mmCIF file of C-alpha atoms and ligand atoms in Angstrom:
data_model
loop_
_atom_site.group_PDB
_atom_site.id
_atom_site.type_symbol
_atom_site.label_atom_id
_atom_site.label_comp_id
_atom_site.label_asym_id
_atom_site.label_seq_id
_atom_site.Cartn_x
_atom_site.Cartn_y
_atom_site.Cartn_z
ATOM 1 C CA MET N 260 88.492 53.275 122.681
ATOM 2 C CA GLU N 261 88.129 56.880 123.834
ATOM 3 C CA THR N 262 89.585 59.321 121.289
ATOM 4 C CA LEU N 263 92.259 61.667 122.597
ATOM 5 C CA LEU N 264 93.305 63.430 119.410
ATOM 6 C CA LYS N 265 91.501 63.585 116.111
ATOM 7 C CA ALA N 266 92.850 65.048 112.879
ATOM 8 C CA GLU N 267 90.190 65.901 110.329
ATOM 9 C CA GLU N 268 91.222 66.948 106.818
ATOM 10 C CA LEU N 269 94.394 68.330 108.334
ATOM 11 C CA SER N 270 96.613 70.126 105.802
ATOM 12 C CA VAL N 271 99.808 72.103 106.265
ATOM 13 C CA HIS N 272 101.413 74.254 103.593
ATOM 14 C CA PHE N 273 104.779 75.981 103.877
ATOM 15 C CA SER N 274 105.294 79.186 101.962
ATOM 16 C CA THR N 275 108.631 79.120 100.098
ATOM 17 C CA LYS N 276 110.265 81.050 97.239
ATOM 18 C CA ARG N 277 109.238 78.260 94.876
ATOM 19 C CA GLY N 278 105.620 78.347 96.014
ATOM 20 C CA TYR N 279 103.659 76.428 98.632
ATOM 21 C CA VAL N 280 105.066 73.102 99.831
ATOM 22 C CA HIS N 281 102.024 70.907 100.422
ATOM 23 C CA ALA N 282 103.556 68.977 103.301
ATOM 24 C CA LEU N 283 100.336 67.488 104.686
ATOM 25 C CA ASP N 284 97.190 67.109 102.636
ATOM 26 C CA GLY N 285 93.840 66.120 104.116
ATOM 27 C CA ILE N 286 94.936 63.823 106.921
ATOM 28 C CA ASN N 287 92.178 61.967 108.812
ATOM 29 C CA LEU N 288 93.412 60.132 111.859
ATOM 30 C CA GLU N 289 92.428 59.394 115.461
ATOM 31 C CA ILE N 290 94.609 58.552 118.412
ATOM 32 C CA GLY N 291 92.968 56.717 121.286
ATOM 33 C CA ARG N 292 93.659 57.228 124.970
ATOM 34 C CA GLY N 293 96.488 54.942 125.999
ATOM 35 C CA GLU N 294 97.201 53.967 122.415
ATOM 36 C CA THR N 295 100.589 53.878 120.719
ATOM 37 C CA LEU N 296 100.387 54.989 117.114
ATOM 38 C CA GLY N 297 103.391 54.571 114.844
ATOM 39 C CA ILE N 298 103.915 56.975 111.954
ATOM 40 C CA VAL N 299 106.158 55.708 109.184
ATOM 41 C CA GLY N 300 107.179 56.947 105.755
ATOM 42 C CA GLU N 301 110.256 58.068 103.868
ATOM 43 C CA THR N 302 112.100 61.288 104.630
ATOM 44 C CA GLY N 303 110.016 64.239 103.495
ATOM 45 C CA SER N 304 106.664 62.474 103.806
ATOM 46 C CA GLY N 305 105.395 64.927 106.447
ATOM 47 C CA LYS N 306 105.989 63.026 109.698
ATOM 48 C CA SER N 307 107.683 65.882 111.550
ATOM 49 C CA THR N 308 105.188 68.363 110.149
ATOM 50 C CA PHE N 309 102.418 66.326 111.773
ATOM 51 C CA ALA N 310 104.299 66.340 115.084
ATOM 52 C CA LYS N 311 104.853 70.103 114.871
ATOM 53 C CA ALA N 312 101.201 70.757 114.102
ATOM 54 C CA ILE N 313 100.200 68.853 117.265
ATOM 55 C CA LEU N 314 102.736 70.776 119.349
ATOM 56 C CA GLY N 315 101.919 74.160 117.818
ATOM 57 C CA ILE N 316 105.496 74.714 116.695
ATOM 58 C CA LEU N 317 105.046 75.115 112.957
ATOM 59 C CA PRO N 318 107.160 77.933 111.512
ATOM 60 C CA PRO N 319 105.460 81.300 110.955
ATOM 61 C CA LYS N 320 105.472 80.822 107.177
ATOM 62 C CA SER N 321 103.087 77.900 107.332
ATOM 63 C CA ARG N 322 99.357 77.650 106.833
ATOM 64 C CA ILE N 323 97.266 75.053 108.597
ATOM 65 C CA GLU N 324 93.814 73.893 107.519
ATOM 66 C CA GLY N 325 91.299 71.396 108.828
ATOM 67 C CA ARG N 326 90.869 70.413 112.450
ATOM 68 C CA LEU N 327 93.003 68.890 115.158
ATOM 69 C CA GLN N 328 90.715 68.102 118.047
ATOM 70 C CA PHE N 329 92.337 67.524 121.463
ATOM 71 C CA HIS N 330 89.744 67.182 124.234
ATOM 72 C CA GLU N 331 87.450 70.187 123.686
ATOM 73 C CA THR N 332 90.043 72.200 121.815
ATOM 74 C CA ASP N 333 90.802 72.535 118.106
ATOM 75 C CA LEU N 334 94.578 72.925 118.135
ATOM 76 C CA THR N 335 94.569 74.596 114.723
ATOM 77 C CA ARG N 336 92.633 77.539 116.175
ATOM 78 C CA ILE N 337 94.405 78.332 119.422
ATOM 79 C CA ASP N 338 96.946 81.074 120.037
ATOM 80 C CA THR N 339 100.584 80.682 121.026
ATOM 81 C CA GLU N 340 99.865 81.627 124.642
ATOM 82 C CA TYR N 341 97.369 78.777 125.023
ATOM 83 C CA PHE N 342 99.790 76.404 123.341
ATOM 84 C CA ARG N 343 102.507 77.431 125.776
ATOM 85 C CA ARG N 344 100.245 76.408 128.634
ATOM 86 C CA ILE N 345 99.426 72.958 127.299
ATOM 87 C CA ARG N 346 102.778 72.152 125.715
ATOM 88 C CA GLY N 347 104.847 70.060 128.033
ATOM 89 C CA LYS N 348 101.942 69.634 130.433
ATOM 90 C CA ASP N 349 99.236 67.980 128.312
ATOM 91 C CA ILE N 350 101.202 67.223 125.162
ATOM 92 C CA ALA N 351 104.937 66.652 125.244
ATOM 93 C CA LEU N 352 107.523 66.136 122.531
ATOM 94 C CA ILE N 353 110.809 64.310 122.408
ATOM 95 C CA PHE N 354 113.234 64.898 119.593
ATOM 96 C CA GLN N 355 115.903 62.900 117.865
ATOM 97 C CA ASP N 356 118.830 64.790 119.329
ATOM 98 C CA PRO N 357 118.576 65.397 123.070
ATOM 99 C CA MET N 358 121.650 67.633 123.150
ATOM 100 C CA THR N 359 119.794 70.359 121.288
ATOM 101 C CA ARG N 360 117.297 70.557 124.157
ATOM 102 C CA LEU N 361 119.477 70.129 127.228
ATOM 103 C CA ASN N 362 121.315 73.177 128.462
ATOM 104 C CA PRO N 363 124.999 72.199 128.817
ATOM 105 C CA LEU N 364 125.457 74.634 131.705
ATOM 106 C CA MET N 365 122.590 73.296 133.775
ATOM 107 C CA ARG N 366 122.605 70.288 136.073
ATOM 108 C CA ILE N 367 120.025 67.599 135.203
ATOM 109 C CA GLU N 368 118.090 68.325 138.379
ATOM 110 C CA ASP N 369 117.684 71.994 137.450
ATOM 111 C CA HIS N 370 116.213 71.113 134.055
ATOM 112 C CA PHE N 371 113.460 69.283 135.895
ATOM 113 C CA VAL N 372 112.862 71.964 138.496
ATOM 114 C CA GLU N 373 112.619 74.588 135.760
ATOM 115 C CA THR N 374 110.166 72.513 133.699
ATOM 116 C CA ILE N 375 107.932 71.711 136.659
ATOM 117 C CA LYS N 376 107.917 75.249 138.003
ATOM 118 C CA ALA N 377 107.028 76.656 134.578
ATOM 119 C CA HIS N 378 103.675 74.866 134.864
ATOM 120 C CA GLU N 379 102.952 74.289 138.528
ATOM 121 C CA SER N 380 103.598 76.062 141.802
ATOM 122 C CA VAL N 381 105.426 73.479 143.865
ATOM 123 C CA SER N 382 108.287 73.691 146.331
ATOM 124 C CA GLY N 383 111.846 73.007 145.251
ATOM 125 C CA SER N 384 111.974 69.826 147.285
ATOM 126 C CA GLU N 385 108.771 68.482 145.793
ATOM 127 C CA ALA N 386 110.007 69.308 142.295
ATOM 128 C CA ARG N 387 113.225 67.444 143.038
ATOM 129 C CA ALA N 388 111.323 64.430 144.367
ATOM 130 C CA ARG N 389 109.319 64.306 141.162
ATOM 131 C CA ALA N 390 112.494 64.605 139.120
ATOM 132 C CA VAL N 391 113.943 61.600 140.920
ATOM 133 C CA ALA N 392 110.760 59.589 140.332
ATOM 134 C CA ALA N 393 110.739 60.427 136.601
ATOM 135 C CA LEU N 394 114.436 59.676 136.214
ATOM 136 C CA THR N 395 114.258 56.366 138.027
ATOM 137 C CA SER N 396 111.256 55.379 135.889
ATOM 138 C CA MET N 397 113.629 55.784 132.935
ATOM 139 C CA ARG N 398 116.272 53.856 134.885
ATOM 140 C CA VAL N 399 118.587 56.815 135.374
ATOM 141 C CA PRO N 400 120.153 56.430 138.854
ATOM 142 C CA GLU N 401 119.242 59.055 141.441
ATOM 143 C CA SER N 402 122.930 59.498 142.233
ATOM 144 C CA ARG N 403 123.450 61.199 138.870
ATOM 145 C CA ILE N 404 120.872 63.932 139.273
ATOM 146 C CA ARG N 405 123.478 66.613 139.937
ATOM 147 C CA ASN N 406 125.555 65.765 136.870
ATOM 148 C CA TYR N 407 125.713 67.922 133.742
ATOM 149 C CA PRO N 408 124.418 66.747 130.331
ATOM 150 C CA HIS N 409 127.906 66.142 128.872
ATOM 151 C CA GLU N 410 128.646 63.639 131.638
ATOM 152 C CA PHE N 411 126.130 61.188 130.143
ATOM 153 C CA SER N 412 126.210 58.890 127.126
ATOM 154 C CA GLY N 413 123.869 59.572 124.194
ATOM 155 C CA GLY N 414 121.486 56.866 125.330
ATOM 156 C CA MET N 415 121.381 58.179 128.902
ATOM 157 C CA ARG N 416 120.764 61.710 127.623
ATOM 158 C CA GLN N 417 117.815 60.480 125.617
ATOM 159 C CA ARG N 418 116.451 58.728 128.715
ATOM 160 C CA ILE N 419 116.794 62.006 130.602
ATOM 161 C CA MET N 420 114.930 63.829 127.829
ATOM 162 C CA ILE N 421 112.124 61.301 127.965
ATOM 163 C CA ALA N 422 111.981 61.589 131.776
ATOM 164 C CA LEU N 423 111.788 65.355 131.359
ATOM 165 C CA ALA N 424 108.899 64.939 128.931
ATOM 166 C CA LEU N 425 107.123 62.566 131.326
ATOM 167 C CA VAL N 426 107.580 64.545 134.539
ATOM 168 C CA LEU N 427 104.405 66.599 134.029
ATOM 169 C CA LYS N 428 102.435 63.444 133.184
ATOM 170 C CA PRO N 429 101.212 64.516 129.745
ATOM 171 C CA SER N 430 98.265 62.633 128.250
ATOM 172 C CA LEU N 431 100.029 62.572 124.879
ATOM 173 C CA LEU N 432 103.707 62.094 124.134
ATOM 174 C CA VAL N 433 104.948 62.694 120.603
ATOM 175 C CA ALA N 434 108.338 61.124 119.922
ATOM 176 C CA ASP N 435 109.918 62.199 116.626
ATOM 177 C CA GLU N 436 112.558 59.594 115.752
ATOM 178 C CA PRO N 437 113.680 59.397 119.389
ATOM 179 C CA THR N 438 116.244 56.659 118.888
ATOM 180 C CA THR N 439 117.510 57.281 115.358
ATOM 181 C CA SER N 440 120.878 58.633 116.457
ATOM 182 C CA LEU N 441 121.508 55.786 118.909
ATOM 183 C CA ASP N 442 123.020 52.363 118.381
ATOM 184 C CA VAL N 443 120.798 49.318 118.172
ATOM 185 C CA ILE N 444 121.420 48.041 121.704
ATOM 186 C CA VAL N 445 120.757 51.392 123.375
ATOM 187 C CA GLU N 446 117.737 51.854 121.178
ATOM 188 C CA ALA N 447 116.352 48.494 122.280
ATOM 189 C CA GLN N 448 116.864 49.408 125.950
ATOM 190 C CA ILE N 449 115.014 52.693 125.576
ATOM 191 C CA LEU N 450 112.155 51.080 123.727
ATOM 192 C CA GLU N 451 111.845 48.423 126.368
ATOM 193 C CA ILE N 452 111.560 51.102 129.057
ATOM 194 C CA LEU N 453 108.962 52.984 127.001
ATOM 195 C CA GLU N 454 106.942 49.803 126.623
ATOM 196 C CA ASP N 455 107.069 49.234 130.390
ATOM 197 C CA LEU N 456 105.947 52.792 131.035
ATOM 198 C CA LYS N 457 103.079 52.427 128.621
ATOM 199 C CA ARG N 458 101.871 49.374 130.469
ATOM 200 C CA ILE N 459 101.532 51.275 133.723
ATOM 201 C CA SER N 460 100.136 54.572 132.438
ATOM 202 C CA SER N 461 97.253 55.679 130.237
ATOM 203 C CA MET N 462 99.444 58.036 128.240
ATOM 204 C CA SER N 463 99.061 57.955 124.460
ATOM 205 C CA LEU N 464 102.195 57.823 122.365
ATOM 206 C CA VAL N 465 102.773 58.934 118.789
ATOM 207 C CA LEU N 466 105.986 57.283 117.712
ATOM 208 C CA ILE N 467 107.522 58.602 114.510
ATOM 209 C CA THR N 468 110.178 56.338 113.111
ATOM 210 C CA HIS N 469 111.910 55.057 110.012
ATOM 211 C CA ASN N 470 112.205 51.704 111.647
ATOM 212 C CA LEU N 471 109.386 49.276 110.992
ATOM 213 C CA GLY N 472 110.928 46.820 113.441
ATOM 214 C CA ILE N 473 110.253 49.299 116.244
ATOM 215 C CA VAL N 474 106.703 49.758 115.067
ATOM 216 C CA ALA N 475 106.095 46.018 115.097
ATOM 217 C CA GLU N 476 107.378 45.781 118.642
ATOM 218 C CA VAL N 477 105.944 48.857 120.321
ATOM 219 C CA CYS N 478 102.874 50.142 118.457
ATOM 220 C CA ASP N 479 99.190 49.253 118.469
ATOM 221 C CA ARG N 480 98.398 50.870 115.124
ATOM 222 C CA VAL N 481 100.427 52.295 112.247
ATOM 223 C CA ALA N 482 99.852 55.235 109.925
ATOM 224 C CA VAL N 483 101.781 55.098 106.651
ATOM 225 C CA LEU N 484 102.462 58.525 105.165
ATOM 226 C CA TYR N 485 103.441 59.096 101.570
ATOM 227 C CA ALA N 486 104.135 62.575 100.205
ATOM 228 C CA GLY N 487 101.930 64.307 102.756
ATOM 229 C CA LYS N 488 99.010 61.935 102.408
ATOM 230 C CA LEU N 489 97.934 58.940 104.437
ATOM 231 C CA ALA N 490 98.526 55.892 102.288
ATOM 232 C CA GLU N 491 97.199 53.450 104.842
ATOM 233 C CA LEU N 492 96.211 53.056 108.461
ATOM 234 C CA GLY N 493 95.604 49.940 110.479
ATOM 235 C CA SER N 494 96.507 47.707 113.373
ATOM 236 C CA VAL N 495 100.109 46.551 113.484
ATOM 237 C CA GLU N 496 98.896 43.047 112.821
ATOM 238 C CA ASP N 497 96.910 43.982 109.699
ATOM 239 C CA ILE N 498 99.546 46.309 108.273
ATOM 240 C CA PHE N 499 102.328 43.745 108.627
ATOM 241 C CA ALA N 500 100.394 40.631 107.679
ATOM 242 C CA ARG N 501 97.830 42.044 105.254
ATOM 243 C CA PRO N 502 99.012 45.378 103.803
ATOM 244 C CA ILE N 503 96.735 46.861 101.136
ATOM 245 C CA HIS N 504 98.421 49.938 99.690
ATOM 246 C CA PRO N 505 101.234 49.237 97.188
ATOM 247 C CA TYR N 506 103.471 51.714 99.030
ATOM 248 C CA THR N 507 102.988 49.859 102.330
ATOM 249 C CA ARG N 508 103.838 46.619 100.556
ATOM 250 C CA LEU N 509 107.028 48.081 99.135
ATOM 251 C CA LEU N 510 107.971 49.551 102.523
ATOM 252 C CA LEU N 511 107.604 46.149 104.129
ATOM 253 C CA ARG N 512 109.575 44.461 101.384
ATOM 254 C CA SER N 513 112.317 47.040 101.858
ATOM 255 C CA ILE N 514 113.110 45.864 105.403
ATOM 256 C CA ILE N 515 115.986 43.466 105.237
ATOM 257 C CA SER N 516 115.594 42.288 108.784
ATOM 258 C CA LEU N 517 113.713 43.713 111.701
ATOM 259 C CA ASP N 518 116.810 45.098 113.365
ATOM 260 C CA THR N 519 118.242 47.113 110.493
ATOM 261 C CA LYS N 520 118.169 50.808 111.238
ATOM 262 C CA GLU N 521 117.324 52.269 107.848
ATOM 263 C CA LEU N 522 114.813 51.342 105.243
ATOM 264 C CA ARG N 523 116.308 50.062 102.048
ATOM 265 C CA SER N 524 115.069 52.590 99.583
ATOM 266 C CA ILE N 525 112.163 52.043 97.284
ATOM 267 C CA GLU N 526 112.918 52.693 93.640
ATOM 268 C CA GLY N 527 112.434 56.284 92.508
ATOM 269 C CA THR N 528 112.416 59.368 94.689
ATOM 270 C CA PRO N 529 109.696 61.024 96.742
ATOM 271 C CA PRO N 530 107.919 63.734 94.747
ATOM 272 C CA ASP N 531 108.386 67.477 94.895
ATOM 273 C CA LEU N 532 105.672 68.703 97.233
ATOM 274 C CA VAL N 533 105.458 72.120 95.562
ATOM 275 C CA ASN N 534 104.057 70.382 92.499
ATOM 276 C CA PRO N 535 102.937 66.955 93.666
ATOM 277 C CA PRO N 536 101.945 64.383 91.015
ATOM 278 C CA SER N 537 98.332 64.548 89.846
ATOM 279 C CA GLY N 538 95.851 61.895 90.905
ATOM 280 C CA CYS N 539 97.491 59.398 93.231
ATOM 281 C CA ARG N 540 100.722 60.971 94.459
ATOM 282 C CA PHE N 541 102.372 57.555 94.375
ATOM 283 C CA HIS N 542 101.581 56.831 90.711
ATOM 284 C CA PRO N 543 105.032 57.690 89.242
ATOM 285 C CA ARG N 544 106.599 55.013 91.462
ATOM 286 C CA CYS N 545 103.807 52.506 91.747
ATOM 287 C CA PRO N 546 104.379 49.158 90.014
ATOM 288 C CA TYR N 547 100.598 48.708 89.672
ATOM 289 C CA ALA N 548 99.751 52.167 88.324
ATOM 290 C CA GLN N 549 97.083 52.406 85.600
ATOM 291 C CA PRO N 550 96.337 55.492 83.467
ATOM 292 C CA VAL N 551 93.435 56.424 85.754
ATOM 293 C CA CYS N 552 95.854 56.727 88.708
ATOM 294 C CA ALA N 553 97.280 59.922 87.209
ATOM 295 C CA GLU N 554 93.815 61.420 86.976
ATOM 296 C CA GLN N 555 91.835 60.503 90.056
ATOM 297 C CA VAL N 556 92.780 61.250 93.630
ATOM 298 C CA PRO N 557 92.132 57.994 95.510
ATOM 299 C CA PRO N 558 89.731 58.441 98.432
ATOM 300 C CA PHE N 559 90.874 57.229 101.856
ATOM 301 C CA VAL N 560 88.384 54.421 102.458
ATOM 302 C CA GLU N 561 88.157 51.296 104.576
ATOM 303 C CA PHE N 562 88.914 48.150 102.631
ATOM 304 C CA ARG N 563 88.884 46.105 105.800
ATOM 305 C CA SER N 564 87.356 47.113 109.107
ATOM 306 C CA GLY N 565 89.747 49.597 110.731
ATOM 307 C CA GLN N 566 92.095 49.537 107.747
ATOM 308 C CA PRO N 567 91.549 52.435 105.350
ATOM 309 C CA ALA N 568 93.889 53.038 102.408
ATOM 310 C CA SER N 569 94.132 55.512 99.524
ATOM 311 C CA CYS N 570 94.393 53.329 96.454
ATOM 312 C CA LEU N 571 91.985 53.167 93.546
ATOM 313 C CA PHE N 572 92.635 49.442 93.262
ATOM 314 C CA GLY N 573 92.690 48.648 96.955
ATOM 315 C CA LYS N 574 90.161 45.838 96.655
ATOM 316 C CA ASP N 575 92.495 43.993 94.260
ATOM 317 C CA PHE N 576 95.123 43.872 97.002
ATOM 318 C CA LEU N 577 92.986 42.319 99.725
HETATM 319 N N1 LIG Y 609 109.933 75.037 107.379
HETATM 320 C C1 LIG Y 609 109.739 74.492 106.192
HETATM 321 N N2 LIG Y 609 109.676 75.257 105.070
HETATM 322 C C2 LIG Y 609 109.471 74.697 103.859
HETATM 323 N N3 LIG Y 609 109.308 73.381 103.640
HETATM 324 C C3 LIG Y 609 109.358 72.564 104.717
HETATM 325 C C4 LIG Y 609 109.598 73.074 106.040
HETATM 326 N N4 LIG Y 609 109.597 72.029 106.899
HETATM 327 C C5 LIG Y 609 109.393 70.914 106.160
HETATM 328 N N5 LIG Y 609 109.239 71.246 104.841
HETATM 329 C C6 LIG Y 609 108.965 70.316 103.732
HETATM 330 O O1 LIG Y 609 107.776 69.615 104.052
HETATM 331 C C7 LIG Y 609 107.873 68.258 103.653
HETATM 332 C C8 LIG Y 609 107.657 67.349 104.839
HETATM 333 O O2 LIG Y 609 108.773 67.505 105.724
HETATM 334 P P1 LIG Y 609 108.865 66.759 107.126
HETATM 335 O O3 LIG Y 609 107.550 66.877 107.821
HETATM 336 O O4 LIG Y 609 110.064 67.255 107.812
HETATM 337 O O5 LIG Y 609 109.070 65.232 106.665
HETATM 338 P P2 LIG Y 609 109.643 63.980 107.485
HETATM 339 O O6 LIG Y 609 109.666 64.307 108.924
HETATM 340 O O7 LIG Y 609 108.697 62.869 107.123
HETATM 341 O O8 LIG Y 609 110.998 63.709 106.922
HETATM 342 C C9 LIG Y 609 109.233 68.121 102.972
HETATM 343 O O9 LIG Y 609 109.043 68.301 101.588
HETATM 344 C C10 LIG Y 609 110.027 69.258 103.571
HETATM 345 O O10 LIG Y 609 111.021 69.684 102.671
HETATM 346 S S1 LIG Y 610 95.947 54.404 93.097
HETATM 347 FE FE1 LIG Y 610 97.117 53.507 91.409
HETATM 348 S S2 LIG Y 610 99.128 54.478 91.571
HETATM 349 FE FE2 LIG Y 610 98.084 54.826 93.496
HETATM 350 S S3 LIG Y 610 98.752 53.175 94.804
HETATM 351 FE FE3 LIG Y 610 96.844 52.496 93.851
HETATM 352 S S4 LIG Y 610 97.471 51.397 91.996
HETATM 353 FE FE4 LIG Y 610 99.257 52.546 92.683
HETATM 354 MG MG1 LIG Y 611 111.224 64.257 110.318
#
């Protein structure tokens, strides 16, 4: 598969009063054209930081290291002006809460016209036609295009946000917990539409979610993050049927059923990323930890073809 985005030794550190928060540490990951990659992990594992690094919206007090190759460009090296040009057009983002992004005083139609005109010189009528096409692809009726955001339900607003992200036909869409605030039925509807869209376009999708049920249904591959490091990466089939890393195994065991919204928590708490645990960051919570786990940082290596994991004892879990 052709690679669209490639993270190499990607690290992000946030400067805080307590010291640097090591939010991402040496991430190696590729996203193929047309692929849907799920990113899972507990709160604080670095999922949103990864999304922000791709979109160039990390806060000023952050430091980024490594590479993030998108086409010919290393996204860690470009300036804000360049990012402004590609954001929305080549890489788009959808957030958890659509209300924070929709302007309550603007009609839906005008959101689209504004977005399109910020990147392309088209006539008002063409922009409106494209708005209608994007909205109907998300099954929002054309008749509602002149409504205001508050006149829609939460699920409809999220569909509008996704349509707005799709209207410029980005090659990569990053969705950071897009359905977390919605109820299960609405969530299922939105995911079904996203799956349909994926079938007819070559867009790549990075889907960040707490919900492993969603990953199983929508994604091609899954990246499991733990405390800023990649614990494991693999096809949905391998990760669900043949997980290697102890953290992945515990995550899977923590799902009660595929339609529960939240993960049942794994014993212990995620570590402080100012002073992460030595060796394997998971060792204080790992049921299989040995003394060496506190001393050696596990390399991220393939234990099965296409399924790398960072565990010193990975071969014992095959
Ligand atoms: N702007 C920031 N300043 C300092 N620390 C941050 C900032 N943003 C995120 N962090 C920290 O980075 C880590 C990863 O956060 P985040 O990427 O939001 O995780 P997730 O999306 O998986 O919940 C957490 O420890 C979080 O507290
Ligand atoms: S390296 Fe050790 S502590 Fe880390 S996941 Fe493997 S067994 Fe557990
Ligand atoms: Mg997040």
